[in-house]
PDB file of C-alpha atoms and ligand atoms in Angstrom:
ATOM      1  CA  MET A   1      -8.766 -20.048   5.608  1.00  0.00           C
ATOM      2  CA  ARG A   2      -4.814 -18.623   6.119  1.00  0.00           C
ATOM      3  CA  LEU A   3      -4.512 -15.270   8.297  1.00  0.00           C
ATOM      4  CA  ARG A   4      -1.201 -13.462   6.630  1.00  0.00           C
ATOM      5  CA  VAL A   5       0.383 -11.016   9.616  1.00  0.00           C
ATOM      6  CA  CYS A   6       3.455  -8.812   9.152  1.00  0.00           C
ATOM      7  CA  HIS A   7       5.162  -7.840  11.794  1.00  0.00           C
ATOM      8  CA  LEU A   8       6.862  -4.536  10.862  1.00  0.00           C
ATOM      9  CA  TYR A   9      10.366  -3.298  12.247  1.00  0.00           C
ATOM     10  CA  PRO A  10      10.108  -6.065  15.193  1.00  0.00           C
ATOM     11  CA  ASP A  11      13.797  -5.030  16.683  1.00  0.00           C
ATOM     12  CA  LEU A  12      13.081  -1.306  17.114  1.00  0.00           C
ATOM     13  CA  LEU A  13       9.245  -0.952  17.833  1.00  0.00           C
ATOM     14  CA  ASN A  14       8.309  -3.158  20.421  1.00  0.00           C
ATOM     15  CA  LEU A  15       7.907  -1.615  23.996  1.00  0.00           C
ATOM     16  CA  TYR A  16       5.932  -3.076  27.456  1.00  0.00           C
ATOM     17  CA  GLY A  17       5.049  -6.539  25.064  1.00  0.00           C
ATOM     18  CA  ASP A  18       3.722  -5.142  22.271  1.00  0.00           C
ATOM     19  CA  ARG A  19       5.024  -8.338  20.487  1.00  0.00           C
ATOM     20  CA  GLY A  20       2.375  -9.584  22.881  1.00  0.00           C
ATOM     21  CA  ASN A  21      -0.171  -8.509  19.921  1.00  0.00           C
ATOM     22  CA  VAL A  22       0.824 -10.326  17.576  1.00  0.00           C
ATOM     23  CA  LEU A  23       1.229 -13.469  19.656  1.00  0.00           C
ATOM     24  CA  VAL A  24      -2.354 -13.132  20.701  1.00  0.00           C
ATOM     25  CA  LEU A  25      -3.780 -13.002  17.049  1.00  0.00           C
ATOM     26  CA  CYS A  26      -1.414 -15.334  15.864  1.00  0.00           C
ATOM     27  CA  ARG A  27      -2.690 -17.932  18.394  1.00  0.00           C
ATOM     28  CA  ARG A  28      -6.036 -17.237  18.674  1.00  0.00           C
ATOM     29  CA  ALA A  29      -6.344 -18.182  14.742  1.00  0.00           C
ATOM     30  CA  ALA A  30      -4.624 -21.425  15.440  1.00  0.00           C
ATOM     31  CA  TRP A  31      -7.097 -22.461  17.604  1.00  0.00           C
ATOM     32  CA  ARG A  32      -9.768 -21.813  15.531  1.00  0.00           C
ATOM     33  CA  GLY A  33      -7.698 -23.780  13.161  1.00  0.00           C
ATOM     34  CA  ILE A  34      -6.562 -21.133  11.044  1.00  0.00           C
ATOM     35  CA  ARG A  35      -3.301 -21.668   9.485  1.00  0.00           C
ATOM     36  CA  VAL A  36      -0.873 -18.410  10.167  1.00  0.00           C
ATOM     37  CA  GLU A  37       1.822 -17.148   8.210  1.00  0.00           C
ATOM     38  CA  LEU A  38       3.833 -14.369  10.305  1.00  0.00           C
ATOM     39  CA  GLU A  39       6.497 -12.331   8.337  1.00  0.00           C
ATOM     40  CA  ALA A  40       8.772  -9.761  10.359  1.00  0.00           C
ATOM     41  CA  VAL A  41       9.860  -6.763   7.904  1.00  0.00           C
ATOM     42  CA  SER A  42      12.500  -4.442   9.398  1.00  0.00           C
ATOM     43  CA  LEU A  43      14.279  -1.817   7.992  1.00  0.00           C
ATOM     44  CA  GLY A  44      15.490  -1.890   4.080  1.00  0.00           C
ATOM     45  CA  GLU A  45      12.988  -4.954   3.040  1.00  0.00           C
ATOM     46  CA  CYS A  46      10.434  -4.382   0.796  1.00  0.00           C
ATOM     47  CA  VAL A  47       7.430  -6.228   0.480  1.00  0.00           C
ATOM     48  CA  ARG A  48       3.614  -5.907  -0.423  1.00  0.00           C
ATOM     49  CA  PHE A  49       1.792  -4.936   2.108  1.00  0.00           C
ATOM     50  CA  THR A  50      -0.878  -5.940   0.360  1.00  0.00           C
ATOM     51  CA  ASP A  51      -0.256  -9.561  -0.231  1.00  0.00           C
ATOM     52  CA  TYR A  52      -1.056  -8.936   3.614  1.00  0.00           C
ATOM     53  CA  ASP A  53      -4.284  -9.201   6.024  1.00  0.00           C
ATOM     54  CA  LEU A  54      -2.921  -7.146   8.647  1.00  0.00           C
ATOM     55  CA  VAL A  55       0.094  -5.181  10.148  1.00  0.00           C
ATOM     56  CA  PHE A  56       1.359  -4.585  13.125  1.00  0.00           C
ATOM     57  CA  VAL A  57       3.493  -1.726  14.246  1.00  0.00           C
ATOM     58  CA  GLY A  58       4.410  -1.362  17.828  1.00  0.00           C
ATOM     59  CA  GLY A  59       5.660   1.598  19.538  1.00  0.00           C
ATOM     60  CA  GLY A  60       9.192   3.119  20.286  1.00  0.00           C
ATOM     61  CA  ALA A  61      10.922   5.299  21.888  1.00  0.00           C
ATOM     62  CA  ASP A  62      12.107   8.893  19.896  1.00  0.00           C
ATOM     63  CA  LEU A  63      15.512   7.177  19.159  1.00  0.00           C
ATOM     64  CA  GLU A  64      14.109   4.164  17.644  1.00  0.00           C
ATOM     65  CA  GLN A  65      11.057   5.946  15.922  1.00  0.00           C
ATOM     66  CA  GLY A  66      14.053   8.613  14.239  1.00  0.00           C
ATOM     67  CA  LEU A  67      15.545   5.263  13.433  1.00  0.00           C
ATOM     68  CA  VAL A  68      12.623   3.915  11.383  1.00  0.00           C
ATOM     69  CA  ALA A  69      11.303   7.595  10.150  1.00  0.00           C
ATOM     70  CA  ARG A  70      13.382   6.854   6.926  1.00  0.00           C
ATOM     71  CA  ASP A  71      12.543   3.895   6.294  1.00  0.00           C
ATOM     72  CA  LEU A  72       8.963   3.915   6.743  1.00  0.00           C
ATOM     73  CA  SER A  73       8.916   7.548   4.514  1.00  0.00           C
ATOM     74  CA  ARG A  74       9.342   5.152   1.539  1.00  0.00           C
ATOM     75  CA  LYS A  75       7.652   2.205   2.242  1.00  0.00           C
ATOM     76  CA  GLY A  76       4.545   5.064   3.736  1.00  0.00           C
ATOM     77  CA  PRO A  77       3.027   4.748  -0.122  1.00  0.00           C
ATOM     78  CA  TYR A  78       2.690   0.808  -0.206  1.00  0.00           C
ATOM     79  CA  LEU A  79       1.180   1.115   3.490  1.00  0.00           C
ATOM     80  CA  ILE A  80      -1.700   3.555   2.576  1.00  0.00           C
ATOM     81  CA  GLU A  81      -2.286   1.408  -0.690  1.00  0.00           C
ATOM     82  CA  ALA A  82      -2.373  -1.609   1.458  1.00  0.00           C
ATOM     83  CA  ALA A  83      -4.915   0.484   3.783  1.00  0.00           C
ATOM     84  CA  GLN A  84      -6.973   1.760   0.842  1.00  0.00           C
ATOM     85  CA  ALA A  85      -7.362  -1.729  -0.512  1.00  0.00           C
ATOM     86  CA  GLY A  86      -8.834  -3.088   3.519  1.00  0.00           C
ATOM     87  CA  VAL A  87      -5.091  -4.430   4.887  1.00  0.00           C
ATOM     88  CA  VAL A  88      -6.425  -4.850   8.722  1.00  0.00           C
ATOM     89  CA  ILE A  89      -3.322  -2.265  10.765  1.00  0.00           C
ATOM     90  CA  LEU A  90      -2.946  -2.239  14.121  1.00  0.00           C
ATOM     91  CA  SER A  91      -0.389   0.736  15.260  1.00  0.00           C
ATOM     92  CA  ILE A  92       0.683   1.278  19.006  1.00  0.00           C
ATOM     93  CA  CYS A  93       1.773   4.136  20.851  1.00  0.00           C
ATOM     94  CA  GLY A  94       5.342   4.817  19.143  1.00  0.00           C
ATOM     95  CA  GLY A  95       4.345   3.221  15.703  1.00  0.00           C
ATOM     96  CA  TYR A  96       0.881   5.290  15.988  1.00  0.00           C
ATOM     97  CA  GLN A  97       2.241   8.442  16.018  1.00  0.00           C
ATOM     98  CA  LEU A  98       4.535   8.111  13.248  1.00  0.00           C
ATOM     99  CA  LEU A  99       1.479   6.545  10.839  1.00  0.00           C
ATOM    100  CA  GLY A 100       0.113  10.497  11.526  1.00  0.00           C
ATOM    101  CA  ARG A 101       2.300  13.811  10.023  1.00  0.00           C
ATOM    102  CA  PHE A 102       4.623  14.216  12.153  1.00  0.00           C
ATOM    103  CA  TYR A 103       5.633  13.687  15.543  1.00  0.00           C
ATOM    104  CA  ARG A 104       7.695  16.946  16.984  1.00  0.00           C
ATOM    105  CA  THR A 105       9.614  16.273  20.150  1.00  0.00           C
ATOM    106  CA  ARG A 106      11.154  17.809  22.956  1.00  0.00           C
ATOM    107  CA  GLU A 107      13.634  19.045  21.173  1.00  0.00           C
ATOM    108  CA  GLY A 108      12.294  20.185  18.623  1.00  0.00           C
ATOM    109  CA  ARG A 109      13.183  17.549  15.873  1.00  0.00           C
ATOM    110  CA  GLU A 110       9.913  17.178  13.628  1.00  0.00           C
ATOM    111  CA  ILE A 111       9.520  13.262  13.177  1.00  0.00           C
ATOM    112  CA  PRO A 112       8.149  12.691   9.622  1.00  0.00           C
ATOM    113  CA  GLY A 113       5.479  10.169   9.780  1.00  0.00           C
ATOM    114  CA  ILE A 114       3.405   8.943   6.802  1.00  0.00           C
ATOM    115  CA  GLY A 115       0.621  10.530   6.939  1.00  0.00           C
ATOM    116  CA  LEU A 116      -2.194   7.605   7.154  1.00  0.00           C
ATOM    117  CA  PHE A 117      -3.712   9.065   9.778  1.00  0.00           C
ATOM    118  CA  ASP A 118      -4.482  12.524   9.785  1.00  0.00           C
ATOM    119  CA  ILE A 119      -2.762  13.175  13.053  1.00  0.00           C
ATOM    120  CA  HIS A 120      -0.464  15.212  14.981  1.00  0.00           C
ATOM    121  CA  THR A 121       1.330  14.500  17.909  1.00  0.00           C
ATOM    122  CA  GLU A 122       3.953  16.571  20.149  1.00  0.00           C
ATOM    123  CA  ALA A 123       5.726  15.728  23.276  1.00  0.00           C
ATOM    124  CA  GLY A 124       4.314  17.629  26.323  1.00  0.00           C
ATOM    125  CA  GLU A 125       6.315  18.257  29.541  1.00  0.00           C
ATOM    126  CA  LYS A 126       4.847  15.554  31.696  1.00  0.00           C
ATOM    127  CA  ARG A 127       4.914  11.486  31.091  1.00  0.00           C
ATOM    128  CA  LEU A 128       1.593  10.577  30.912  1.00  0.00           C
ATOM    129  CA  LYS A 129       1.920   7.473  31.876  1.00  0.00           C
ATOM    130  CA  GLY A 130      -0.298   4.224  33.897  1.00  0.00           C
ATOM    131  CA  ASN A 131      -3.143   2.316  33.139  1.00  0.00           C
ATOM    132  CA  VAL A 132      -6.300   3.171  31.307  1.00  0.00           C
ATOM    133  CA  LEU A 133      -9.814   2.605  30.561  1.00  0.00           C
ATOM    134  CA  LEU A 134     -11.925   3.411  27.876  1.00  0.00           C
ATOM    135  CA  GLU A 135     -15.642   2.719  26.426  1.00  0.00           C
ATOM    136  CA  ALA A 136     -14.839   1.855  23.346  1.00  0.00           C
ATOM    137  CA  ASP A 137     -16.464   3.346  20.550  1.00  0.00           C
ATOM    138  CA  PRO A 138     -19.907   2.159  19.964  1.00  0.00           C
ATOM    139  CA  GLU A 139     -20.063   1.007  16.978  1.00  0.00           C
ATOM    140  CA  LEU A 140     -16.834  -1.418  17.222  1.00  0.00           C
ATOM    141  CA  VAL A 141     -18.791  -2.370  20.951  1.00  0.00           C
ATOM    142  CA  ALA A 142     -21.531  -3.871  18.436  1.00  0.00           C
ATOM    143  CA  GLU A 143     -18.886  -4.895  15.733  1.00  0.00           C
ATOM    144  CA  MET A 144     -17.519  -6.987  18.801  1.00  0.00           C
ATOM    145  CA  ARG A 145     -20.711  -8.164  19.722  1.00  0.00           C
ATOM    146  CA  ARG A 146     -21.213  -9.655  16.736  1.00  0.00           C
ATOM    147  CA  ILE A 147     -18.225 -12.050  17.435  1.00  0.00           C
ATOM    148  CA  ASN A 148     -18.400 -12.357  20.386  1.00  0.00           C
ATOM    149  CA  PRO A 149     -22.045 -12.335  22.214  1.00  0.00           C
ATOM    150  CA  GLY A 150     -20.747 -11.142  25.563  1.00  0.00           C
ATOM    151  CA  ALA A 151     -17.932  -9.080  24.929  1.00  0.00           C
ATOM    152  CA  PRO A 152     -17.346  -5.433  27.506  1.00  0.00           C
ATOM    153  CA  ALA A 153     -17.816  -2.407  26.217  1.00  0.00           C
ATOM    154  CA  THR A 154     -14.771  -1.564  27.530  1.00  0.00           C
ATOM    155  CA  LEU A 155     -10.578  -1.446  26.684  1.00  0.00           C
ATOM    156  CA  VAL A 156      -8.330  -1.793  28.771  1.00  0.00           C
ATOM    157  CA  GLY A 157      -4.259  -1.449  28.805  1.00  0.00           C
ATOM    158  CA  TYR A 158      -1.314   0.705  29.938  1.00  0.00           C
ATOM    159  CA  GLU A 159      -0.124   3.633  28.096  1.00  0.00           C
ATOM    160  CA  ASN A 160       3.525   5.485  28.707  1.00  0.00           C
ATOM    161  CA  HIS A 161       3.920   8.386  26.033  1.00  0.00           C
ATOM    162  CA  SER A 162       5.071  11.908  26.201  1.00  0.00           C
ATOM    163  CA  GLY A 163       3.490  12.888  22.571  1.00  0.00           C
ATOM    164  CA  ARG A 164      -0.030  14.528  22.783  1.00  0.00           C
ATOM    165  CA  THR A 165      -1.831  13.373  19.863  1.00  0.00           C
ATOM    166  CA  PHE A 166      -4.409  15.637  17.990  1.00  0.00           C
ATOM    167  CA  LEU A 167      -6.627  14.599  15.568  1.00  0.00           C
ATOM    168  CA  GLY A 168      -7.884  15.837  12.453  1.00  0.00           C
ATOM    169  CA  SER A 169     -11.434  16.149  11.502  1.00  0.00           C
ATOM    170  CA  GLY A 170     -12.638  12.568   9.900  1.00  0.00           C
ATOM    171  CA  VAL A 171     -10.944  10.740  12.472  1.00  0.00           C
ATOM    172  CA  ARG A 172     -12.235   8.816  15.688  1.00  0.00           C
ATOM    173  CA  PRO A 173     -10.944   7.784  18.939  1.00  0.00           C
ATOM    174  CA  LEU A 174     -11.290   4.670  19.623  1.00  0.00           C
ATOM    175  CA  GLY A 175     -13.470   5.468  22.324  1.00  0.00           C
ATOM    176  CA  ARG A 176     -13.905   7.768  25.701  1.00  0.00           C
ATOM    177  CA  LEU A 177     -11.391   7.537  28.608  1.00  0.00           C
ATOM    178  CA  LEU A 178     -12.771   6.432  31.653  1.00  0.00           C
ATOM    179  CA  LYS A 179      -8.997   6.841  33.825  1.00  0.00           C
ATOM    180  CA  GLY A 180      -6.007   7.621  31.934  1.00  0.00           C
ATOM    181  CA  TYR A 181      -4.580   9.941  29.433  1.00  0.00           C
ATOM    182  CA  GLY A 182      -5.236   8.514  25.962  1.00  0.00           C
ATOM    183  CA  ASN A 183      -4.842  10.846  23.249  1.00  0.00           C
ATOM    184  CA  ASN A 184      -3.457  13.942  24.917  1.00  0.00           C
ATOM    185  CA  GLY A 185      -4.710  14.194  28.469  1.00  0.00           C
ATOM    186  CA  GLY A 186      -7.459  16.928  27.539  1.00  0.00           C
ATOM    187  CA  ASP A 187     -10.007  16.065  25.137  1.00  0.00           C
ATOM    188  CA  SER A 188     -10.847  12.569  27.021  1.00  0.00           C
ATOM    189  CA  GLY A 189     -10.115  10.546  23.005  1.00  0.00           C
ATOM    190  CA  GLU A 190      -8.015   7.315  23.100  1.00  0.00           C
ATOM    191  CA  GLY A 191      -6.254   6.402  20.215  1.00  0.00           C
ATOM    192  CA  ALA A 192      -7.611   7.036  16.095  1.00  0.00           C
ATOM    193  CA  TRP A 193      -9.339   4.411  14.025  1.00  0.00           C
ATOM    194  CA  ILE A 194     -10.578   5.187  10.329  1.00  0.00           C
ATOM    195  CA  LYS A 195     -11.846   1.662   8.205  1.00  0.00           C
ATOM    196  CA  ASN A 196      -9.262  -0.748   9.131  1.00  0.00           C
ATOM    197  CA  ALA A 197      -6.625   0.982  10.125  1.00  0.00           C
ATOM    198  CA  PHE A 198      -5.786   1.703  13.908  1.00  0.00           C
ATOM    199  CA  GLY A 199      -3.918   3.642  16.349  1.00  0.00           C
ATOM    200  CA  THR A 200      -3.730   3.296  19.859  1.00  0.00           C
ATOM    201  CA  TYR A 201      -1.432   4.463  23.128  1.00  0.00           C
ATOM    202  CA  LEU A 202      -2.565   1.173  24.598  1.00  0.00           C
ATOM    203  CA  HIS A 203       0.773  -1.358  25.283  1.00  0.00           C
ATOM    204  CA  GLY A 204      -0.243  -4.283  27.444  1.00  0.00           C
ATOM    205  CA  PRO A 205      -0.049  -5.897  25.663  1.00  0.00           C
ATOM    206  CA  LEU A 206      -3.050  -4.174  24.586  1.00  0.00           C
ATOM    207  CA  LEU A 207      -4.941  -7.755  23.587  1.00  0.00           C
ATOM    208  CA  SER A 208      -4.392  -9.941  26.089  1.00  0.00           C
ATOM    209  CA  LYS A 209      -6.953  -8.308  28.188  1.00  0.00           C
ATOM    210  CA  ASN A 210      -9.019  -7.283  25.237  1.00  0.00           C
ATOM    211  CA  PRO A 211      -9.731 -10.595  23.863  1.00  0.00           C
ATOM    212  CA  HIS A 212     -12.908  -9.508  22.261  1.00  0.00           C
ATOM    213  CA  PHE A 213     -11.118  -6.728  20.070  1.00  0.00           C
ATOM    214  CA  ALA A 214      -8.234  -8.728  19.493  1.00  0.00           C
ATOM    215  CA  ASP A 215     -10.776 -11.108  17.269  1.00  0.00           C
ATOM    216  CA  LEU A 216     -12.349  -8.217  15.748  1.00  0.00           C
ATOM    217  CA  PHE A 217      -8.909  -7.332  14.289  1.00  0.00           C
ATOM    218  CA  ILE A 218      -9.093 -11.327  12.962  1.00  0.00           C
ATOM    219  CA  CYS A 219     -12.511 -11.216  11.725  1.00  0.00           C
ATOM    220  CA  ARG A 220     -11.736  -7.756   9.841  1.00  0.00           C
ATOM    221  CA  ALA A 221      -8.533  -8.901   8.229  1.00  0.00           C
ATOM    222  CA  LEU A 222      -9.841 -12.585   7.405  1.00  0.00           C
ATOM    223  CA  SER A 223     -13.179 -11.303   5.970  1.00  0.00           C
ATOM    224  CA  ARG A 224     -11.112  -9.297   2.858  1.00  0.00           C
ATOM    225  CA  ARG A 225     -10.720 -12.665   1.196  1.00  0.00           C
ATOM    226  CA  TYR A 226     -12.946 -14.690   2.475  1.00  0.00           C
ATOM    227  CA  GLY A 227     -16.166 -12.464   2.905  1.00  0.00           C
ATOM    228  CA  GLU A 228     -18.294 -12.693   6.476  1.00  0.00           C
ATOM    229  CA  VAL A 229     -16.372 -14.971   8.672  1.00  0.00           C
ATOM    230  CA  SER A 230     -17.623 -16.296  12.101  1.00  0.00           C
ATOM    231  CA  LEU A 231     -15.056 -17.071  14.185  1.00  0.00           C
ATOM    232  CA  ALA A 232     -15.370 -19.928  16.667  1.00  0.00           C
ATOM    233  CA  PRO A 233     -15.972 -19.664  20.521  1.00  0.00           C
ATOM    234  CA  LEU A 234     -13.146 -19.329  22.541  1.00  0.00           C
ATOM    235  CA  ASP A 235     -12.817 -20.295  26.358  1.00  0.00           C
ATOM    236  CA  ASP A 236     -12.034 -16.536  27.530  1.00  0.00           C
ATOM    237  CA  SER A 237     -12.730 -16.834  31.252  1.00  0.00           C
ATOM    238  CA  LEU A 238      -9.881 -16.257  32.354  1.00  0.00           C
ATOM    239  CA  GLU A 239      -8.743 -13.321  30.103  1.00  0.00           C
ATOM    240  CA  LEU A 240     -11.919 -11.556  30.654  1.00  0.00           C
ATOM    241  CA  GLN A 241     -11.590 -12.010  34.318  1.00  0.00           C
ATOM    242  CA  ALA A 242      -8.224 -10.077  34.082  1.00  0.00           C
ATOM    243  CA  HIS A 243     -10.214  -7.189  32.122  1.00  0.00           C
ATOM    244  CA  GLU A 244     -12.412  -7.216  34.731  1.00  0.00           C
ATOM    245  CA  VAL A 245      -9.773  -6.874  37.514  1.00  0.00           C
ATOM    246  CA  ALA A 246      -7.881  -3.857  35.876  1.00  0.00           C
ATOM    247  CA  LYS A 247     -10.981  -2.292  34.877  1.00  0.00           C
ATOM    248  CA  ASN A 248     -12.558  -2.173  38.872  1.00  0.00           C
ATOM    249  CA  ARG A 249      -8.624  -1.414  40.204  1.00  0.00           C
ATOM    250  CA  LEU A 250      -8.548   1.698  37.601  1.00  0.00           C
ATOM    251  CA  LEU A 251     -12.314   2.807  38.556  1.00  0.00           C
ATOM    252  CA  LYS A 252     -11.934   3.292  42.176  1.00  0.00           C
ATOM    253  CA  SER A 253      -8.260   4.973  41.385  1.00  0.00           C
ATOM    254  CA  ARG A 254      -7.280   8.510  40.607  1.00  0.00           C
ATOM    255  CA  GLN A 255      -5.593   7.695  37.613  1.00  0.00           C
ATOM    256  CA  GLY A 256      -5.769  10.134  34.836  1.00  0.00           C
ATOM    257  CA  LYS A 257      -5.786  13.635  36.212  1.00  0.00           C
ATOM    258  CA  ILE A 258      -2.901  15.931  35.237  1.00  0.00           C
TER     259      ILE A 258
HETATM  260  N1  LIG B   1       8.721   8.285  21.894  1.00  0.00           N
HETATM  261  C1  LIG B   1       6.920   8.740  22.137  1.00  0.00           C
HETATM  262  C2  LIG B   1       6.558   9.188  23.678  1.00  0.00           C
HETATM  263  O1  LIG B   1       7.282   9.413  24.206  1.00  0.00           O
HETATM  264  C3  LIG B   1       6.379   7.118  22.038  1.00  0.00           C
HETATM  265  C4  LIG B   1       6.725   6.451  23.353  1.00  0.00           C
HETATM  266  C5  LIG B   1       6.014   4.983  23.474  1.00  0.00           C
HETATM  267  O2  LIG B   1       6.104   4.208  22.145  1.00  0.00           O
HETATM  268  N2  LIG B   1       5.416   4.314  24.213  1.00  0.00           N
HETATM  269  O3  LIG B   1       5.533  10.140  22.722  1.00  0.00           O
END
């Protein structure tokens, strides 16, 4: 089996270790004997996103978001086509915002997104930052447990954004916040997903402390071409310990109060 991964704008959108997510995906696939092909795609480069199994877009500050927005508007229809064809998309923070309809900065400048998600984002006064703990959507938990029976029902990560994201109807959050601010600090939702497209405010890198979530992406990405796949179990004791430590520390903290 081959896993074809596209890392979109790695030179411009890469905050708080976002690239680590790509490393985690590639390494966990390789440990199962899956051949990984990783390609970086940036400004001015045209590709057929349907040729990949998974596309990753990291986070970036307003400046970098402005730089990629124009290029992304040209790539947008092809990315949407790929999402409709079942290619898995994982986007973080600034990248997540750009897959929505728009991001309005503090100065009132509107950075257009591609509208893959029916969401929009407006910058707020206070930055929403710190560690985050959420209870994942039960459907995702069930899927993660089919892949790894001992998978936790929680996700942990780190957020740092001024954008407040509001979800349109038909877009589900990744889960319900137990700690942290998530999409907008108001409705207890974090992230968004629709079919195989995912967005989240969680940096971390997200997948290193959530190996169960990483495997969900690998399984979904492979199943488009190979049908239902089962992944050989890995020794995740260290990763799950990191998850537990982060979770327990957060449960005792006062994180996530505006
Ligand atoms: N510029 C965006 C915000 O602050 C995204 C930041 C990020 O990707 N961490 O909302």
